Amino acid sequence: MLRFLLRRDRVVLGSWIALIAGVVLSVTAQYSRMFPTAEAALSFARDVAGNTALTAFTGQLTAPTLQGLILWKIGDVAFILTALMAILTVLRHTRAEEESGRQELLRSTPLSRCAPLASALGLAMGASLLVGVLVAMIGGLRFGLAVTAPGLVFAAVAGVAAQLTERSSTAHLIACGLLGLTYGVRFAADGSGLLWARWFSPNGWSHLFLVSSWVLVVPLVATALLTVVAFRLNLRRDFGAGVVPARPGRTGGDVSLPWRVHRTQLIGWVTAFALAGATMGGVAAGMRGAVDGGSAVMSEFLRRYGSGELGDTLLWMIMISLGGTAALFPVLVVLRLRADEVSGRAELLLSTAMSRMRWAGGHLLVAVAGTLAMMTAAGLAAGRGDLRVLTAALLQVPAALVVGAVAMLAAGVAPRAAAAISFVVWLAVNMFGEIVGPSLGIGYDVANLVSPFHYLPRVLTGEQLTAAPLLGLAAVAVFFSSLGMARLRVRDLG
């Protein structure tokens, strides 16, 4: 079974491993060029250590050395990517396979009930270990173990989530929501100075392990306990069902169907964004004073974010980050069209009076309304009545929908590669401008051109609100979506 999963995932999993190790390697090379001497590294460390906005996003600087700066810059990103890789791997080979019916065919062979879960966990944890080995070869053993730990924990978390519900979308929401929640806890802990709160976050455990080796025991124990829970739940529940029983749906038309399909995950997304906005906005509200723009590093920081007021600068960075995350929701909604097409559900649905355009249009309507609801919730929670913050949150919607429109275009024109194209574009939008591009020697201004969020007016940090970039982004989203739907209308299903 494990060989079978390795053969199926050799490209996808290999790409994940190459991405994480490549990002760490490129940042290591970039910082080695930037700080050729210990004095240069120490000077930069003094600048960033006093910037609480950066500390909230990256975590505490563990040491004023080149190695400490590399861990500070890319450590948090590597932790999250490894955890996300583990979640997607486990759920793809457990709950998604069970929901599609393929696992039932495998179970008709001499295959035990625990084999699919065991092989999926083994694959995800093995990939996390391999990532850790590659990172250890680049940045040292401690860094490698710190990157491995979130992968082990969240592989087990995904194993539990797969047993709780019969829908893979809900299982993804549970596991990824917990990942986002624990990141928010770590963000609030480092941003507010309440460092003890990092003990409540697997992400925080990795940061703590960079300082104290014995902390590694905590994620290992958590992984073992969660794995035991996952297997016990797997043995007790009915095959094809979840521990939490699903409620039967009601009859309805083409408008209500997409809402019922995406309702649970949309409610979860909106709730998560409201909590994230409240938590991160609370951290920003407690920051007073201005960013010192005297050094070259801080001057570059102010040039990219446009304000010397610390609280407003952090709020804009938070809105940009939430907007980039929100762009994943329309991608997932659009990819549900492709999933229904592959499973045969779309063919059954379209054999009724529903047309393809109404079918796809209903899902796109949910994608637009859901993204708007998520950013509204985040803006209201973060701003606490401040209309400037709500405006900044709503500005992210057109940029996020551009990413969803690319997914719609891919689903219509290149359906077999739609998932790969969509996730690559989403990762590029979130990572290329700030991390990958600069590490390859491309300036921030040039690298950020690939991100639609780069063109938004920074209303919280001194820029005037203008309609031109928003209308341009909306036009791009409509154009890409229209092309994708036009192609979907005429091509063969499947």
Tab-separated table of C-alpha atoms in Angstrom:
chain	number	residue	atom	x	y	z
A	1	MET	CA	0.000	0.000	0.000
A	2	LEU	CA	2.817	2.385	0.819
A	3	ARG	CA	4.533	1.626	-2.506
A	4	PHE	CA	1.242	2.323	-4.255
A	5	LEU	CA	0.910	5.725	-2.551
A	6	LEU	CA	4.527	6.568	-3.312
A	7	ARG	CA	3.947	5.801	-6.979
A	8	ARG	CA	0.818	7.983	-7.039
A	9	ASP	CA	2.443	10.892	-5.195
A	10	ARG	CA	5.920	10.817	-6.669
A	11	VAL	CA	5.396	14.124	-8.520
A	12	VAL	CA	3.190	15.989	-6.027
A	13	LEU	CA	5.118	14.992	-2.923
A	14	GLY	CA	8.444	15.449	-4.673
A	15	SER	CA	7.397	18.976	-5.612
A	16	TRP	CA	6.467	19.777	-2.001
A	17	ILE	CA	9.806	18.489	-0.703
A	18	ALA	CA	11.735	20.380	-3.383
A	19	LEU	CA	9.774	23.570	-2.646
A	20	ILE	CA	10.469	23.580	1.099
A	21	ALA	CA	14.117	22.585	0.814
A	22	GLY	CA	14.617	24.967	-2.118
A	23	VAL	CA	13.170	27.935	-0.237
A	24	VAL	CA	15.433	27.266	2.750
A	25	LEU	CA	18.464	26.865	0.467
A	26	SER	CA	17.738	30.041	-1.497
A	27	VAL	CA	17.265	32.163	1.637
A	28	THR	CA	20.457	30.723	3.108
A	29	ALA	CA	22.362	31.703	-0.025
A	30	GLN	CA	20.738	35.154	-0.068
A	31	TYR	CA	21.607	35.945	3.549
A	32	SER	CA	25.133	34.574	3.142
A	33	ARG	CA	25.652	37.123	0.345
A	34	MET	CA	23.995	39.947	2.289
A	35	PHE	CA	25.976	39.423	5.503
A	36	PRO	CA	29.496	38.223	4.675
A	37	THR	CA	30.826	39.192	8.118
A	38	ALA	CA	29.672	38.690	11.692
A	39	GLU	CA	29.527	42.474	12.168
A	40	ALA	CA	27.093	42.871	9.253
A	41	ALA	CA	24.851	40.137	10.662
A	42	LEU	CA	24.946	41.707	14.133
A	43	SER	CA	23.959	45.117	12.776
A	44	PHE	CA	20.999	43.680	10.882
A	45	ALA	CA	19.959	41.635	13.929
A	46	ARG	CA	19.824	44.808	16.034
A	47	ASP	CA	17.519	46.425	13.470
A	48	VAL	CA	15.039	43.568	13.177
A	49	ALA	CA	15.029	42.663	16.868
A	50	GLY	CA	13.426	46.009	17.689
A	51	ASN	CA	10.688	45.680	15.047
A	52	THR	CA	7.740	43.995	16.758
A	53	ALA	CA	5.744	43.943	13.507
A	54	LEU	CA	8.335	41.697	11.882
A	55	THR	CA	8.736	39.653	15.057
A	56	ALA	CA	5.012	38.853	15.098
A	57	PHE	CA	5.212	37.368	11.602
A	58	THR	CA	8.545	35.574	11.879
A	59	GLY	CA	8.973	34.766	15.556
A	60	GLN	CA	11.735	35.752	17.949
A	61	LEU	CA	15.289	36.136	16.726
A	62	THR	CA	17.138	33.356	18.554
A	63	ALA	CA	20.709	34.583	17.990
A	64	PRO	CA	22.342	37.695	16.427
A	65	THR	CA	24.315	35.555	13.964
A	66	LEU	CA	23.979	34.593	10.321
A	67	GLN	CA	22.469	31.233	11.256
A	68	GLY	CA	20.036	32.891	13.661
A	69	LEU	CA	18.951	35.365	10.967
A	70	ILE	CA	18.318	32.551	8.479
A	71	LEU	CA	16.149	30.720	11.016
A	72	TRP	CA	14.341	33.988	11.795
A	73	LYS	CA	13.622	34.715	8.127
A	74	ILE	CA	12.481	31.356	6.789
A	75	GLY	CA	11.853	29.132	9.816
A	76	ASP	CA	8.171	29.970	10.296
A	77	VAL	CA	7.452	29.558	6.573
A	78	ALA	CA	9.150	26.144	6.516
A	79	PHE	CA	7.193	25.007	9.594
A	80	ILE	CA	3.843	25.951	8.030
A	81	LEU	CA	4.623	24.489	4.605
A	82	THR	CA	5.703	21.168	6.108
A	83	ALA	CA	2.534	20.991	8.204
A	84	LEU	CA	0.375	21.844	5.169
A	85	MET	CA	2.118	19.174	3.090
A	86	ALA	CA	1.405	16.567	5.769
A	87	ILE	CA	-2.267	17.553	6.093
A	88	LEU	CA	-2.956	17.415	2.363
A	89	THR	CA	-1.102	14.107	1.966
A	90	VAL	CA	-2.975	12.313	4.743
A	91	LEU	CA	-6.432	13.560	3.774
A	92	ARG	CA	-5.875	12.865	0.081
A	93	HIS	CA	-5.210	9.193	0.810
A	94	THR	CA	-7.783	8.666	3.575
A	95	ARG	CA	-10.980	10.688	3.645
A	96	ALA	CA	-10.896	11.772	-0.018
A	97	GLU	CA	-10.337	8.187	-1.188
A	98	GLU	CA	-13.074	6.905	1.073
A	99	GLU	CA	-15.514	9.579	-0.106
A	100	SER	CA	-14.827	8.816	-3.770
A	101	GLY	CA	-15.412	5.076	-3.311
A	102	ARG	CA	-11.933	4.007	-4.423
A	103	GLN	CA	-10.955	2.876	-0.954
A	104	GLU	CA	-13.943	0.549	-0.860
A	105	LEU	CA	-12.558	-1.209	-3.944
A	106	LEU	CA	-9.178	-1.557	-2.239
A	107	ARG	CA	-10.855	-2.924	0.873
A	108	SER	CA	-12.373	-5.731	-1.235
A	109	THR	CA	-8.816	-7.123	-1.480
A	110	PRO	CA	-6.929	-8.720	1.454
A	111	LEU	CA	-6.301	-5.284	2.959
A	112	SER	CA	-6.907	-4.515	6.606
A	113	ARG	CA	-9.024	-1.579	7.723
A	114	CYS	CA	-6.020	0.167	9.254
A	115	ALA	CA	-3.757	-0.178	6.209
A	116	PRO	CA	-4.929	2.973	4.329
A	117	LEU	CA	-4.576	5.169	7.414
A	118	ALA	CA	-1.245	3.613	8.410
A	119	SER	CA	0.218	4.005	4.914
A	120	ALA	CA	-1.021	7.599	4.587
A	121	LEU	CA	0.477	8.546	7.951
A	122	GLY	CA	3.682	6.734	7.074
A	123	LEU	CA	3.930	8.578	3.767
A	124	ALA	CA	3.266	12.023	5.286
A	125	MET	CA	5.576	11.496	8.253
A	126	GLY	CA	8.275	10.007	6.030
A	127	ALA	CA	8.069	13.026	3.727
A	128	SER	CA	8.347	15.325	6.745
A	129	LEU	CA	11.427	13.448	7.893
A	130	LEU	CA	12.955	13.712	4.421
A	131	VAL	CA	12.314	17.454	4.402
A	132	GLY	CA	13.988	17.652	7.808
A	133	VAL	CA	17.032	15.766	6.538
A	134	LEU	CA	17.427	18.089	3.553
A	135	VAL	CA	16.966	21.181	5.724
A	136	ALA	CA	19.475	19.786	8.255
A	137	MET	CA	22.028	19.459	5.444
A	138	ILE	CA	21.491	23.148	4.676
A	139	GLY	CA	20.920	24.776	8.053
A	140	GLY	CA	21.958	22.282	10.711
A	141	LEU	CA	20.428	19.390	12.646
A	142	ARG	CA	18.412	21.540	15.055
A	143	PHE	CA	16.749	23.419	12.199
A	144	GLY	CA	15.970	20.149	10.412
A	145	LEU	CA	14.286	18.654	13.481
A	146	ALA	CA	12.323	21.871	14.059
A	147	VAL	CA	10.970	21.675	10.497
A	148	THR	CA	10.105	17.983	10.819
A	149	ALA	CA	8.130	18.360	14.061
A	150	PRO	CA	5.086	20.279	12.662
A	151	GLY	CA	4.812	17.755	9.832
A	152	LEU	CA	4.584	14.871	12.304
A	153	VAL	CA	2.037	16.635	14.518
A	154	PHE	CA	-0.263	17.781	11.730
A	155	ALA	CA	-0.094	14.459	9.914
A	156	ALA	CA	-1.602	12.952	13.071
A	157	VAL	CA	-4.084	15.863	13.315
A	158	ALA	CA	-5.204	15.141	9.743
A	159	GLY	CA	-5.551	11.460	10.615
A	160	VAL	CA	-7.983	12.374	13.398
A	161	ALA	CA	-9.856	14.884	11.197
A	162	ALA	CA	-10.345	12.191	8.551
A	163	GLN	CA	-12.289	10.091	11.071
A	164	LEU	CA	-14.574	12.865	12.290
A	165	THR	CA	-16.521	13.656	9.119
A	166	GLU	CA	-17.549	11.905	5.926
A	167	ARG	CA	-16.730	14.937	3.742
A	168	SER	CA	-13.137	15.590	2.727
A	169	SER	CA	-13.821	19.346	2.507
A	170	THR	CA	-14.873	19.414	6.156
A	171	ALA	CA	-11.853	17.338	7.170
A	172	HIS	CA	-9.589	19.813	5.356
A	173	LEU	CA	-11.343	22.662	7.142
A	174	ILE	CA	-10.776	21.053	10.556
A	175	ALA	CA	-7.093	20.287	10.022
A	176	CYS	CA	-6.149	23.486	8.166
A	177	GLY	CA	-8.281	25.555	10.545
A	178	LEU	CA	-6.357	24.155	13.485
A	179	LEU	CA	-3.102	24.970	11.681
A	180	GLY	CA	-4.263	28.557	11.184
A	181	LEU	CA	-5.464	28.825	14.768
A	182	THR	CA	-2.170	27.632	16.213
A	183	TYR	CA	-0.284	30.017	13.936
A	184	GLY	CA	-2.468	32.840	15.267
A	185	VAL	CA	-1.588	31.841	18.829
A	186	ARG	CA	2.109	31.941	17.999
A	187	PHE	CA	1.671	35.280	16.182
A	188	ALA	CA	-0.095	36.823	19.179
A	189	ALA	CA	2.508	35.446	21.588
A	190	ASP	CA	5.487	36.914	19.735
A	191	GLY	CA	3.736	40.142	18.782
A	192	SER	CA	2.510	40.909	22.295
A	193	GLY	CA	5.565	39.684	24.164
A	194	LEU	CA	3.584	36.967	26.014
A	195	LEU	CA	6.090	34.312	24.992
A	196	TRP	CA	4.650	31.659	27.345
A	197	ALA	CA	1.646	31.397	24.967
A	198	ARG	CA	3.893	29.686	22.397
A	199	TRP	CA	3.492	26.482	24.411
A	200	PHE	CA	-0.079	26.245	23.094
A	201	SER	CA	1.018	26.089	19.443
A	202	PRO	CA	2.865	23.330	17.524
A	203	ASN	CA	4.392	26.142	15.509
A	204	GLY	CA	5.542	27.686	18.773
A	205	TRP	CA	7.041	24.351	19.861
A	206	SER	CA	9.412	24.480	16.881
A	207	HIS	CA	10.443	28.017	17.791
A	208	LEU	CA	11.041	26.935	21.377
A	209	PHE	CA	13.045	23.914	20.232
A	210	LEU	CA	15.477	26.229	18.431
A	211	VAL	CA	16.425	27.493	21.910
A	212	SER	CA	15.964	24.408	24.102
A	213	SER	CA	16.488	20.850	22.798
A	214	TRP	CA	14.237	19.018	25.267
A	215	VAL	CA	11.143	20.754	23.833
A	216	LEU	CA	11.251	18.186	20.989
A	217	VAL	CA	9.616	15.735	23.405
A	218	VAL	CA	6.364	17.756	23.289
A	219	PRO	CA	5.582	17.327	19.544
A	220	LEU	CA	6.675	13.683	19.654
A	221	VAL	CA	4.277	12.920	22.515
A	222	ALA	CA	1.483	14.882	20.827
A	223	THR	CA	2.049	12.956	17.581
A	224	ALA	CA	1.913	9.614	19.377
A	225	LEU	CA	-1.286	10.467	21.263
A	226	LEU	CA	-3.073	11.836	18.187
A	227	THR	CA	-2.044	8.808	16.136
A	228	VAL	CA	-3.511	6.453	18.736
A	229	VAL	CA	-6.750	8.472	18.722
A	230	ALA	CA	-6.918	8.341	14.923
A	231	PHE	CA	-6.586	4.542	14.828
A	232	ARG	CA	-9.118	4.012	17.621
A	233	LEU	CA	-11.668	6.214	15.859
A	234	ASN	CA	-10.956	4.443	12.575
A	235	LEU	CA	-11.773	1.061	14.143
A	236	ARG	CA	-14.956	2.256	15.868
A	237	ARG	CA	-16.762	4.196	13.134
A	238	ASP	CA	-18.699	2.822	10.171
A	239	PHE	CA	-16.816	2.659	6.901
A	240	GLY	CA	-17.778	5.592	4.666
A	241	ALA	CA	-19.155	7.591	7.584
A	242	GLY	CA	-17.617	9.883	10.149
A	243	VAL	CA	-17.751	9.920	13.914
A	244	VAL	CA	-19.992	12.980	13.601
A	245	PRO	CA	-23.026	11.842	11.544
A	246	ALA	CA	-23.951	13.865	8.454
A	247	ARG	CA	-27.396	15.405	8.206
A	248	PRO	CA	-29.507	14.660	5.127
A	249	GLY	CA	-29.828	17.527	2.663
A	250	ARG	CA	-32.993	19.193	1.476
A	251	THR	CA	-34.281	19.455	-2.054
A	252	GLY	CA	-33.490	22.694	-3.858
A	253	GLY	CA	-32.504	24.323	-7.128
A	254	ASP	CA	-29.219	25.237	-8.739
A	255	VAL	CA	-28.707	28.268	-6.474
A	256	SER	CA	-29.127	26.409	-3.203
A	257	LEU	CA	-27.044	23.375	-4.204
A	258	PRO	CA	-23.614	25.119	-4.264
A	259	TRP	CA	-24.498	26.825	-0.974
A	260	ARG	CA	-25.262	23.475	0.673
A	261	VAL	CA	-22.073	21.962	-0.761
A	262	HIS	CA	-19.827	24.746	0.560
A	263	ARG	CA	-21.866	25.947	3.546
A	264	THR	CA	-19.976	24.134	6.285
A	265	GLN	CA	-16.526	25.099	5.118
A	266	LEU	CA	-17.606	28.697	4.428
A	267	ILE	CA	-18.944	29.079	7.959
A	268	GLY	CA	-15.662	27.667	9.234
A	269	TRP	CA	-13.612	30.037	7.053
A	270	VAL	CA	-15.602	33.090	8.166
A	271	THR	CA	-15.291	32.102	11.831
A	272	ALA	CA	-11.542	31.510	11.453
A	273	PHE	CA	-11.023	34.879	9.774
A	274	ALA	CA	-13.017	36.659	12.466
A	275	LEU	CA	-10.862	35.024	15.152
A	276	ALA	CA	-7.667	35.774	13.229
A	277	GLY	CA	-8.697	39.385	12.742
A	278	ALA	CA	-9.549	39.811	16.410
A	279	THR	CA	-6.310	38.179	17.582
A	280	MET	CA	-3.929	39.887	15.176
A	281	GLY	CA	-5.782	43.192	15.328
A	282	GLY	CA	-5.517	43.117	19.098
A	283	VAL	CA	-1.752	42.710	18.811
A	284	ALA	CA	-1.544	45.639	16.377
A	285	ALA	CA	-3.748	47.831	18.570
A	286	GLY	CA	-1.274	47.454	21.419
A	287	MET	CA	1.651	48.743	19.337
A	288	ARG	CA	2.487	52.411	19.598
A	289	GLY	CA	5.206	54.596	18.160
A	290	ALA	CA	6.946	54.800	14.812
A	291	VAL	CA	9.315	52.523	12.942
A	292	ASP	CA	12.856	53.881	12.954
A	293	GLY	CA	13.704	54.336	9.275
A	294	GLY	CA	17.305	55.303	9.862
A	295	SER	CA	18.871	51.998	8.849
A	296	ALA	CA	18.867	50.602	5.326
A	297	VAL	CA	16.792	47.606	6.402
A	298	MET	CA	14.074	49.686	8.031
A	299	SER	CA	14.069	52.145	5.124
A	300	GLU	CA	13.361	49.269	2.777
A	301	PHE	CA	10.664	48.007	5.151
A	302	LEU	CA	8.943	51.408	5.158
A	303	ARG	CA	9.218	51.736	1.384
A	304	ARG	CA	7.410	48.428	0.911
A	305	TYR	CA	4.663	49.053	3.460
A	306	GLY	CA	4.422	52.841	3.377
A	307	SER	CA	4.174	54.104	6.953
A	308	GLY	CA	6.277	54.866	9.974
A	309	GLU	CA	3.409	54.233	12.420
A	310	LEU	CA	3.938	50.762	13.826
A	311	GLY	CA	0.310	49.766	14.508
A	312	ASP	CA	-0.982	50.818	11.066
A	313	THR	CA	1.952	49.157	9.318
A	314	LEU	CA	1.276	45.871	11.100
A	315	LEU	CA	-2.458	46.098	10.337
A	316	TRP	CA	-1.739	46.493	6.625
A	317	MET	CA	0.655	43.531	6.714
A	318	ILE	CA	-2.063	41.508	8.481
A	319	MET	CA	-4.686	42.401	5.857
A	320	ILE	CA	-2.328	41.459	3.028
A	321	SER	CA	-1.572	38.127	4.711
A	322	LEU	CA	-5.253	37.372	5.332
A	323	GLY	CA	-6.061	38.341	1.741
A	324	GLY	CA	-3.450	35.938	0.419
A	325	THR	CA	-4.884	33.193	2.599
A	326	ALA	CA	-8.447	34.035	1.560
A	327	ALA	CA	-7.456	33.506	-2.083
A	328	LEU	CA	-7.370	29.781	-1.305
A	329	PHE	CA	-11.141	29.683	-0.734
A	330	PRO	CA	-12.231	30.484	-4.320
A	331	VAL	CA	-9.590	28.031	-5.534
A	332	LEU	CA	-11.094	25.235	-3.433
A	333	VAL	CA	-14.627	26.135	-4.554
A	334	VAL	CA	-13.658	26.022	-8.227
A	335	LEU	CA	-11.742	22.767	-7.828
A	336	ARG	CA	-14.920	21.216	-6.435
A	337	LEU	CA	-16.285	21.516	-9.991
A	338	ARG	CA	-13.418	19.375	-11.208
A	339	ALA	CA	-13.875	16.895	-8.352
A	340	ASP	CA	-17.569	16.477	-9.232
A	341	GLU	CA	-16.609	16.007	-12.857
A	342	VAL	CA	-14.112	13.248	-12.088
A	343	SER	CA	-16.391	11.440	-9.618
A	344	GLY	CA	-19.348	11.420	-12.013
A	345	ARG	CA	-21.594	13.574	-9.833
A	346	ALA	CA	-21.524	16.381	-12.399
A	347	GLU	CA	-22.763	14.072	-15.154
A	348	LEU	CA	-25.714	12.990	-13.046
A	349	LEU	CA	-26.498	16.579	-12.115
A	350	LEU	CA	-26.296	17.829	-15.693
A	351	SER	CA	-28.630	15.093	-16.873
A	352	THR	CA	-31.387	17.183	-15.243
A	353	ALA	CA	-32.603	20.587	-16.423
A	354	MET	CA	-29.493	22.313	-14.994
A	355	SER	CA	-27.090	23.689	-17.603
A	356	ARG	CA	-23.315	23.751	-17.302
A	357	MET	CA	-23.274	27.536	-16.997
A	358	ARG	CA	-25.767	27.517	-14.124
A	359	TRP	CA	-23.806	24.725	-12.451
A	360	ALA	CA	-20.462	26.536	-12.692
A	361	GLY	CA	-21.997	29.959	-12.097
A	362	GLY	CA	-23.551	28.858	-8.807
A	363	HIS	CA	-20.142	27.786	-7.499
A	364	LEU	CA	-18.528	31.027	-8.668
A	365	LEU	CA	-21.234	33.008	-6.891
A	366	VAL	CA	-20.410	31.184	-3.646
A	367	ALA	CA	-16.688	31.858	-4.228
A	368	VAL	CA	-17.266	35.606	-4.608
A	369	ALA	CA	-19.753	35.938	-1.737
A	370	GLY	CA	-17.652	33.737	0.544
A	371	THR	CA	-14.441	35.694	-0.036
A	372	LEU	CA	-16.300	38.938	0.602
A	373	ALA	CA	-17.811	37.556	3.823
A	374	MET	CA	-14.443	36.309	5.081
A	375	MET	CA	-12.634	39.615	4.572
A	376	THR	CA	-15.572	41.545	6.012
A	377	ALA	CA	-15.436	39.426	9.158
A	378	ALA	CA	-11.672	39.909	9.423
A	379	GLY	CA	-11.919	43.670	8.892
A	380	LEU	CA	-14.673	44.158	11.449
A	381	ALA	CA	-12.886	42.028	14.035
A	382	ALA	CA	-9.462	43.591	13.492
A	383	GLY	CA	-10.652	47.191	13.245
A	384	ARG	CA	-13.195	47.097	16.071
A	385	GLY	CA	-15.316	49.736	14.370
A	386	ASP	CA	-12.486	51.472	12.477
A	387	LEU	CA	-13.731	51.917	8.898
A	388	ARG	CA	-10.167	52.305	7.623
A	389	VAL	CA	-9.367	48.736	8.635
A	390	LEU	CA	-12.617	47.412	7.159
A	391	THR	CA	-11.833	49.223	3.902
A	392	ALA	CA	-8.336	47.744	3.853
A	393	ALA	CA	-9.818	44.273	4.336
A	394	LEU	CA	-12.368	44.674	1.548
A	395	LEU	CA	-9.665	45.910	-0.833
A	396	GLN	CA	-8.141	42.417	-0.721
A	397	VAL	CA	-11.235	40.808	-2.288
A	398	PRO	CA	-10.590	41.644	-5.986
A	399	ALA	CA	-6.979	40.466	-5.698
A	400	ALA	CA	-8.043	37.203	-4.032
A	401	LEU	CA	-10.660	36.585	-6.731
A	402	VAL	CA	-8.010	36.913	-9.441
A	403	VAL	CA	-6.392	33.747	-8.035
A	404	GLY	CA	-9.778	31.996	-8.066
A	405	ALA	CA	-10.323	33.154	-11.652
A	406	VAL	CA	-7.034	31.532	-12.673
A	407	ALA	CA	-8.325	28.294	-11.140
A	408	MET	CA	-11.546	28.634	-13.166
A	409	LEU	CA	-9.519	29.187	-16.328
A	410	ALA	CA	-7.432	26.106	-15.575
A	411	ALA	CA	-10.537	24.003	-14.858
A	412	GLY	CA	-11.943	24.941	-18.247
A	413	VAL	CA	-8.836	24.840	-20.419
A	414	ALA	CA	-6.541	22.288	-18.720
A	415	PRO	CA	-8.768	20.254	-16.363
A	416	ARG	CA	-6.244	17.484	-15.662
A	417	ALA	CA	-3.684	20.012	-14.434
A	418	ALA	CA	-6.209	22.368	-12.817
A	419	ALA	CA	-5.329	21.484	-9.210
A	420	ALA	CA	-1.577	21.725	-9.804
A	421	ILE	CA	-1.870	25.042	-11.659
A	422	SER	CA	-4.187	26.522	-9.021
A	423	PHE	CA	-1.995	25.648	-6.038
A	424	VAL	CA	1.209	26.732	-7.802
A	425	VAL	CA	-0.355	30.115	-8.582
A	426	TRP	CA	-1.610	30.476	-4.999
A	427	LEU	CA	1.822	29.655	-3.573
A	428	ALA	CA	3.517	32.012	-6.040
A	429	VAL	CA	1.188	34.866	-5.095
A	430	ASN	CA	1.946	34.357	-1.396
A	431	MET	CA	5.647	33.519	-1.537
A	432	PHE	CA	7.380	34.732	-4.683
A	433	GLY	CA	7.406	38.455	-3.974
A	434	GLU	CA	8.517	38.297	-0.354
A	435	ILE	CA	10.680	35.174	-0.202
A	436	VAL	CA	11.468	33.277	-3.408
A	437	GLY	CA	12.105	36.226	-5.729
A	438	PRO	CA	14.445	38.196	-3.421
A	439	SER	CA	16.346	35.022	-2.539
A	440	LEU	CA	16.996	34.549	-6.279
A	441	GLY	CA	18.367	38.067	-6.565
A	442	ILE	CA	15.149	39.656	-7.868
A	443	GLY	CA	14.232	42.929	-6.176
A	444	TYR	CA	11.073	43.139	-4.076
A	445	ASP	CA	9.436	45.597	-6.458
A	446	VAL	CA	9.975	43.346	-9.463
A	447	ALA	CA	9.204	40.056	-7.705
A	448	ASN	CA	5.941	41.409	-6.278
A	449	LEU	CA	4.625	42.197	-9.761
A	450	VAL	CA	3.352	38.591	-9.976
A	451	SER	CA	1.027	39.203	-7.011
A	452	PRO	CA	-2.296	40.983	-7.544
A	453	PHE	CA	-2.041	42.245	-3.950
A	454	HIS	CA	0.936	44.373	-4.984
A	455	TYR	CA	-1.351	46.733	-6.917
A	456	LEU	CA	-3.710	47.548	-4.042
A	457	PRO	CA	-3.643	51.075	-2.578
A	458	ARG	CA	-2.137	50.945	0.912
A	459	VAL	CA	-4.895	52.928	2.578
A	460	LEU	CA	-3.697	52.203	6.115
A	461	THR	CA	-0.188	53.460	5.468
A	462	GLY	CA	-0.608	56.809	3.755
A	463	GLU	CA	-1.837	56.125	0.207
A	464	GLN	CA	-5.076	57.502	-1.190
A	465	LEU	CA	-7.894	55.143	-2.136
A	466	THR	CA	-8.152	54.953	-5.942
A	467	ALA	CA	-10.570	52.895	-8.003
A	468	ALA	CA	-8.335	52.174	-11.004
A	469	PRO	CA	-6.357	49.205	-9.588
A	470	LEU	CA	-9.486	47.668	-8.077
A	471	LEU	CA	-11.396	47.915	-11.356
A	472	GLY	CA	-8.409	46.510	-13.200
A	473	LEU	CA	-8.166	43.482	-10.885
A	474	ALA	CA	-11.923	42.913	-11.122
A	475	ALA	CA	-11.717	43.049	-14.930
A	476	VAL	CA	-8.900	40.479	-14.939
A	477	ALA	CA	-10.918	38.179	-12.669
A	478	VAL	CA	-14.014	38.460	-14.876
A	479	PHE	CA	-11.965	37.883	-18.037
A	480	PHE	CA	-10.229	34.738	-16.764
A	481	SER	CA	-13.447	33.334	-15.296
A	482	SER	CA	-15.339	33.974	-18.540
A	483	LEU	CA	-12.675	32.195	-20.594
A	484	GLY	CA	-12.749	29.213	-18.257
A	485	MET	CA	-16.548	28.955	-18.288
A	486	ALA	CA	-16.673	29.356	-22.075
A	487	ARG	CA	-14.281	26.439	-22.467
A	488	LEU	CA	-16.127	24.372	-19.853
A	489	ARG	CA	-19.343	24.871	-21.801
A	490	VAL	CA	-18.070	23.194	-24.989
A	491	ARG	CA	-15.493	20.600	-23.888
A	492	ASP	CA	-16.218	16.988	-23.042
A	493	LEU	CA	-16.713	16.235	-19.359
A	494	GLY	CA	-13.966	14.075	-17.916
